[in-house]
Backbone as a chain_set.jsonl record, in Angstrom:
{"seq": "MDENTVCRVRDVTANIATLMRSGLVRKTEDGQYLTTGVHPQVPTEVAPLASPQVKPIDPYSPTGLRLRGYRVMEGKTAADHRVEIGGGYYRITAARENGLI", "coords": {"N": [[165.44, -44.724, -39.884], [162.027, -44.139, -39.93], [158.718, -42.607, -40.235], [157.035, -44.579, -39.29], [158.376, -46.017, -37.418], [158.615, -47.393, -34.196], [159.077, -45.799, -31.153], [160.403, -44.763, -27.937], [159.81, -42.072, -25.842], [160.215, -40.086, -23.086], [158.562, -41.748, -21.274], [156.523, -42.362, -23.047], [155.35, -44.449, -25.506], [155.249, -44.767, -28.892], [154.642, -44.427, -32.467], [156.876, -42.601, -34.682], [155.511, -40.608, -36.128], [153.246, -40.069, -34.534], [154.502, -39.186, -32.216], [155.64, -36.875, -33.206], [153.357, -35.353, -33.778], [152.458, -34.969, -31.189], [154.373, -33.335, -30.186], [156.727, -34.22, -29.05], [158.854, -35.073, -30.551], [160.94, -33.898, -33.183], [161.673, -33.18, -36.635], [164.739, -32.79, -38.205], [166.549, -30.605, -40.548], [168.26, -32.215, -42.038], [166.976, -34.646, -42.081], [166.972, -36.224, -39.827], [165.54, -37.487, -36.775], [164.833, -35.935, -33.747], [164.519, -35.582, -30.202], [162.457, -33.199, -28.464], [163.264, -30.44, -26.335], [165.631, -29.457, -23.743], [168.053, -30.897, -24.065], [168.405, -32.283, -26.917], [168.053, -35.506, -28.382], [168.506, -38.608, -30.191], [165.568, -40.49, -30.603], [164.743, -43.394, -28.614], [164.646, -46.526, -30.026], [162.126, -49.045, -30.02], [162.039, -52.495, -29.648], [160.004, -54.914, -31.321], [157.572, -56.907, -29.56], [157.984, -60.343, -28.943], [155.738, -62.693, -30.01], [154.336, -65.568, -28.633], [154.017, -68.686, -30.298], [151.036, -70.15, -30.351], [149.145, -73.06, -30.318], [145.994, -73.305, -31.796], [142.966, -73.935, -29.963], [140.702, -76.55, -30.317], [137.326, -75.828, -30.635], [135.386, -77.718, -30.031], [136.573, -79.663, -28.549], [137.126, -81.286, -25.339], [138.511, -79.416, -23.683], [138.125, -77.015, -25.127], [135.315, -76.821, -24.999], [134.969, -76.522, -22.242], [136.2, -74.039, -21.89], [134.324, -72.516, -23.163], [132.263, -72.599, -21.37], [130.817, -74.913, -20.874], [130.026, -77.947, -19.061], [131.991, -80.809, -18.868], [132.327, -84.294, -19.169], [134.814, -86.498, -19.264], [135.593, -89.386, -21.177], [137.101, -92.667, -21.669], [137.911, -92.81, -24.304], [137.836, -90.658, -27.231], [135.309, -90.856, -28.326], [133.751, -91.367, -26.157], [133.518, -89.07, -24.665], [131.513, -86.725, -22.932], [129.108, -84.055, -22.84], [127.454, -81.674, -20.819], [124.183, -80.721, -21.257], [121.405, -78.931, -20.611], [120.957, -80.32, -18.221], [121.342, -82.998, -18.798], [123.692, -85.487, -19.927], [125.349, -85.653, -22.99], [126.832, -87.327, -25.797], [129.617, -85.74, -27.283], [129.909, -85.76, -30.058], [127.29, -86.459, -30.895], [125.848, -84.309, -29.846], [126.879, -82.246, -31.398], [126.046, -83.063, -33.962], [123.298, -82.785, -33.731], [122.994, -80.112, -33.341], [123.151, -78.998, -30.794], [125.296, -77.876, -29.53]], "CA": [[164.272, -44.473, -39.052], [160.989, -43.416, -40.652], [157.603, -42.191, -39.393], [156.349, -45.756, -38.744], [159.238, -46.638, -36.42], [158.103, -47.243, -32.829], [160.116, -45.302, -30.253], [159.98, -44.383, -26.592], [160.29, -40.752, -25.433], [159.601, -39.617, -21.831], [157.518, -42.681, -20.834], [155.5, -42.492, -24.072], [155.761, -45.335, -26.589], [154.395, -44.557, -30.056], [155.46, -44.289, -33.672], [157.469, -41.265, -34.824], [154.487, -39.656, -36.59], [152.439, -39.686, -33.379], [155.358, -38.393, -31.322], [155.803, -35.544, -33.812], [152.097, -34.62, -33.567], [152.325, -34.611, -29.778], [155.392, -32.356, -29.85], [157.863, -34.821, -28.33], [159.935, -35.319, -31.513], [160.941, -33.007, -34.347], [162.524, -33.63, -37.735], [165.73, -31.77, -38.562], [166.668, -30.364, -41.983], [168.976, -33.309, -42.695], [166.14, -35.839, -42.078], [167.045, -36.961, -38.56], [164.507, -37.222, -35.777], [165.405, -35.626, -32.432], [163.542, -35.235, -29.179], [162.415, -31.78, -28.132], [163.698, -30.186, -24.971], [166.911, -28.788, -23.55], [169.119, -31.732, -24.616], [167.822, -33.161, -27.934], [168.774, -36.743, -28.687], [167.778, -39.508, -31.083], [164.628, -41.289, -29.81], [165.1, -44.788, -28.393], [163.79, -47.45, -30.769], [161.591, -50.15, -29.235], [161.948, -53.741, -30.414], [158.665, -55.509, -31.212], [157.471, -58.035, -28.641], [157.861, -61.657, -29.58], [154.484, -63.34, -29.619], [154.523, -67.021, -28.654], [153.167, -69.411, -31.23], [150.128, -70.988, -29.585], [148.293, -73.884, -31.159], [144.592, -73.0, -31.489], [142.21, -74.99, -29.284], [139.482, -76.964, -31.017], [136.2, -75.413, -29.796], [134.549, -78.861, -29.674], [137.311, -80.582, -27.686], [136.725, -81.056, -23.945], [139.087, -78.155, -23.195], [137.424, -75.915, -25.796], [133.959, -76.708, -24.449], [135.083, -75.945, -20.884], [136.469, -72.607, -22.047], [133.074, -71.892, -23.6], [131.298, -72.606, -20.268], [130.115, -76.19, -20.737], [130.596, -78.958, -18.17], [132.378, -81.939, -19.69], [132.735, -85.522, -18.493], [135.669, -87.173, -20.228], [135.611, -90.838, -21.167], [138.403, -93.259, -21.962], [138.238, -92.468, -25.686], [137.182, -89.426, -27.687], [133.893, -91.141, -28.581], [133.054, -91.467, -24.873], [133.413, -87.763, -24.008], [130.138, -86.243, -22.818], [128.929, -82.658, -22.493], [126.171, -81.473, -20.149], [123.286, -79.745, -21.887], [120.073, -78.984, -20.033], [120.886, -81.286, -17.13], [121.684, -84.341, -19.255], [124.985, -85.611, -20.593], [125.26, -86.155, -24.356], [128.121, -87.461, -26.471], [129.951, -84.497, -27.978], [129.606, -85.916, -31.491], [125.833, -86.416, -31.066], [125.423, -82.936, -29.579], [127.232, -81.446, -32.586], [125.206, -83.458, -35.089], [121.934, -82.307, -33.504], [123.014, -78.663, -33.2], [122.987, -78.57, -29.398], [126.456, -77.024, -29.188]], "C": [[163.276, -43.669, -39.879], [159.821, -43.127, -39.707], [156.821, -43.353, -38.803], [157.162, -46.474, -37.681], [158.692, -46.356, -35.024], [159.259, -46.877, -31.914], [159.506, -44.951, -28.895], [160.649, -43.056, -26.219], [159.515, -40.342, -24.186], [158.404, -40.468, -21.409], [156.352, -42.794, -21.814], [156.068, -43.377, -25.18], [154.761, -45.186, -27.723], [155.279, -44.501, -31.292], [155.888, -42.83, -33.814], [156.421, -40.232, -35.243], [153.632, -39.167, -35.424], [153.248, -38.829, -32.415], [155.593, -36.99, -31.881], [154.534, -34.72, -33.609], [151.934, -34.184, -32.117], [153.42, -33.649, -29.315], [156.578, -32.918, -29.085], [159.07, -35.055, -29.233], [159.803, -34.319, -32.646], [161.895, -33.57, -35.383], [163.456, -32.497, -38.112], [165.789, -31.629, -40.081], [167.349, -31.509, -42.709], [168.212, -34.643, -42.61], [166.198, -36.67, -40.809], [165.878, -36.59, -37.671], [165.191, -37.024, -34.436], [164.275, -35.296, -31.462], [163.572, -33.737, -28.951], [162.88, -31.617, -26.692], [165.075, -29.553, -24.946], [168.056, -29.558, -24.205], [168.543, -32.704, -25.644], [168.703, -34.39, -28.174], [167.913, -37.59, -29.613], [166.845, -40.356, -30.224], [165.069, -42.758, -29.731], [164.113, -45.688, -29.119], [163.376, -48.61, -29.876], [161.497, -51.377, -30.13], [160.542, -54.314, -30.268], [158.679, -56.706, -30.278], [157.322, -59.328, -29.425], [156.579, -62.311, -29.087], [154.691, -64.855, -29.692], [153.539, -67.674, -29.622], [152.323, -70.41, -30.449], [149.253, -71.762, -30.553], [146.838, -73.579, -30.805], [143.876, -74.205, -30.882], [140.945, -75.272, -30.089], [138.28, -76.61, -30.137], [135.297, -76.567, -29.372], [135.313, -79.929, -28.908], [136.846, -80.348, -26.249], [137.276, -79.748, -23.37], [138.37, -76.962, -23.814], [136.015, -75.721, -25.283], [133.985, -76.121, -23.041], [135.348, -74.451, -20.959], [135.222, -71.847, -22.48], [131.981, -71.987, -22.547], [130.528, -73.892, -20.089], [130.808, -77.067, -19.689], [130.812, -80.217, -18.986], [132.78, -83.101, -18.8], [133.533, -86.325, -19.522], [135.588, -88.684, -20.042], [137.002, -91.353, -21.478], [138.846, -92.946, -23.39], [137.48, -91.202, -26.073], [135.693, -89.645, -27.943], [133.083, -91.201, -27.29], [132.929, -90.134, -24.14], [131.964, -87.295, -24.04], [130.142, -84.766, -22.418], [127.545, -82.507, -21.869], [125.393, -80.369, -20.849], [121.909, -79.937, -21.274], [119.912, -80.047, -18.962], [121.206, -82.711, -17.531], [123.024, -84.345, -19.958], [124.8, -86.282, -21.946], [126.67, -86.34, -24.903], [128.373, -86.177, -27.258], [129.611, -84.603, -29.457], [128.099, -85.842, -31.741], [125.296, -85.009, -30.829], [125.744, -82.021, -30.761], [126.315, -81.765, -33.761], [123.783, -82.9, -34.951], [121.866, -80.798, -33.243], [122.833, -78.16, -31.78], [124.129, -77.684, -28.931], [127.031, -76.424, -30.441]], "O": [[163.628, -42.643, -40.461], [159.924, -43.375, -38.506], [156.014, -43.144, -37.897], [156.685, -47.447, -37.097], [158.348, -45.218, -34.704], [160.289, -47.551, -31.894], [158.289, -44.858, -28.732], [161.872, -42.924, -26.27], [158.287, -40.259, -24.223], [157.318, -39.924, -21.206], [155.286, -43.282, -21.436], [157.133, -43.092, -25.727], [153.57, -45.444, -27.547], [156.505, -44.523, -31.192], [155.341, -41.942, -33.16], [156.443, -39.1, -34.76], [153.328, -37.977, -35.335], [152.735, -37.856, -31.862], [155.73, -36.03, -31.123], [154.61, -33.53, -33.303], [151.337, -33.142, -31.846], [153.397, -33.195, -28.171], [157.36, -32.153, -28.522], [160.188, -35.217, -28.743], [158.696, -33.938, -33.027], [162.806, -34.334, -35.062], [163.013, -31.367, -38.316], [165.177, -32.406, -40.814], [167.054, -31.758, -43.878], [168.745, -35.673, -43.025], [165.545, -37.71, -40.719], [165.301, -35.511, -37.798], [166.024, -37.834, -34.028], [163.22, -34.799, -31.855], [164.58, -33.08, -29.209], [162.881, -32.58, -25.925], [165.618, -29.163, -25.979], [168.931, -28.958, -24.828], [168.219, -33.839, -25.293], [169.932, -34.309, -28.168], [166.727, -37.314, -29.794], [167.281, -40.896, -29.207], [165.684, -43.287, -30.657], [162.907, -45.634, -28.875], [164.17, -49.101, -29.074], [160.947, -51.314, -31.23], [159.946, -54.21, -29.196], [159.668, -57.436, -30.205], [156.623, -59.388, -30.436], [156.371, -62.46, -27.883], [155.17, -65.366, -30.705], [152.386, -67.26, -29.739], [152.843, -71.404, -29.943], [148.689, -71.196, -31.489], [146.481, -73.593, -29.627], [144.149, -75.349, -31.245], [140.221, -74.359, -30.485], [138.221, -77.054, -28.99], [134.513, -76.411, -28.436], [134.766, -80.998, -28.639], [136.233, -79.319, -25.965], [136.57, -79.051, -22.642], [138.042, -76.004, -23.115], [135.556, -74.588, -25.143], [133.124, -75.316, -22.686], [134.786, -73.679, -20.182], [135.086, -70.658, -22.189], [130.871, -71.51, -22.783], [129.655, -73.962, -19.224], [132.011, -76.948, -19.459], [129.92, -80.647, -19.717], [133.483, -82.924, -17.805], [132.985, -86.774, -20.528], [135.523, -89.192, -18.923], [137.962, -90.585, -21.545], [140.044, -92.83, -23.65], [136.604, -90.736, -25.345], [134.899, -88.716, -27.793], [131.857, -91.096, -27.325], [132.292, -90.076, -23.088], [131.273, -87.449, -25.047], [131.058, -84.293, -21.746], [126.581, -83.125, -22.321], [125.872, -79.246, -21.012], [121.314, -81.006, -21.411], [118.831, -80.616, -18.816], [121.331, -83.568, -16.656], [123.446, -83.333, -20.519], [124.177, -87.339, -22.047], [127.591, -85.614, -24.53], [127.449, -85.599, -27.829], [129.087, -83.659, -30.048], [127.674, -85.218, -32.713], [124.389, -84.565, -31.532], [124.966, -81.124, -31.084], [125.861, -80.866, -34.469], [123.142, -82.58, -35.952], [120.793, -80.268, -32.956], [122.409, -77.023, -31.575], [123.956, -76.844, -28.048], [128.008, -75.678, -30.376]]}, "num_chains": 1, "name": "protein.A"}
């Protein structure tokens, strides 16, 4: 356990260095870290959260345009997808080529 290890002490989750500055953990002469208080104990280590691997969304796909606030009318193929700009529907590829989106 070093000063970058994330631990939880009394409803506070932080690294050891921060817990030492806040007075919740102290370092003993033999190099161990113990909590302060009446009954000192080794701080509880917190495992890092697993982050799910999410595929990034193409900002010019119909879903990406909807997330950006555009109204999209999907066609049967990708070339037929339309996006509403200024009250009119334009093909997404044409809107990109002309700098509308």
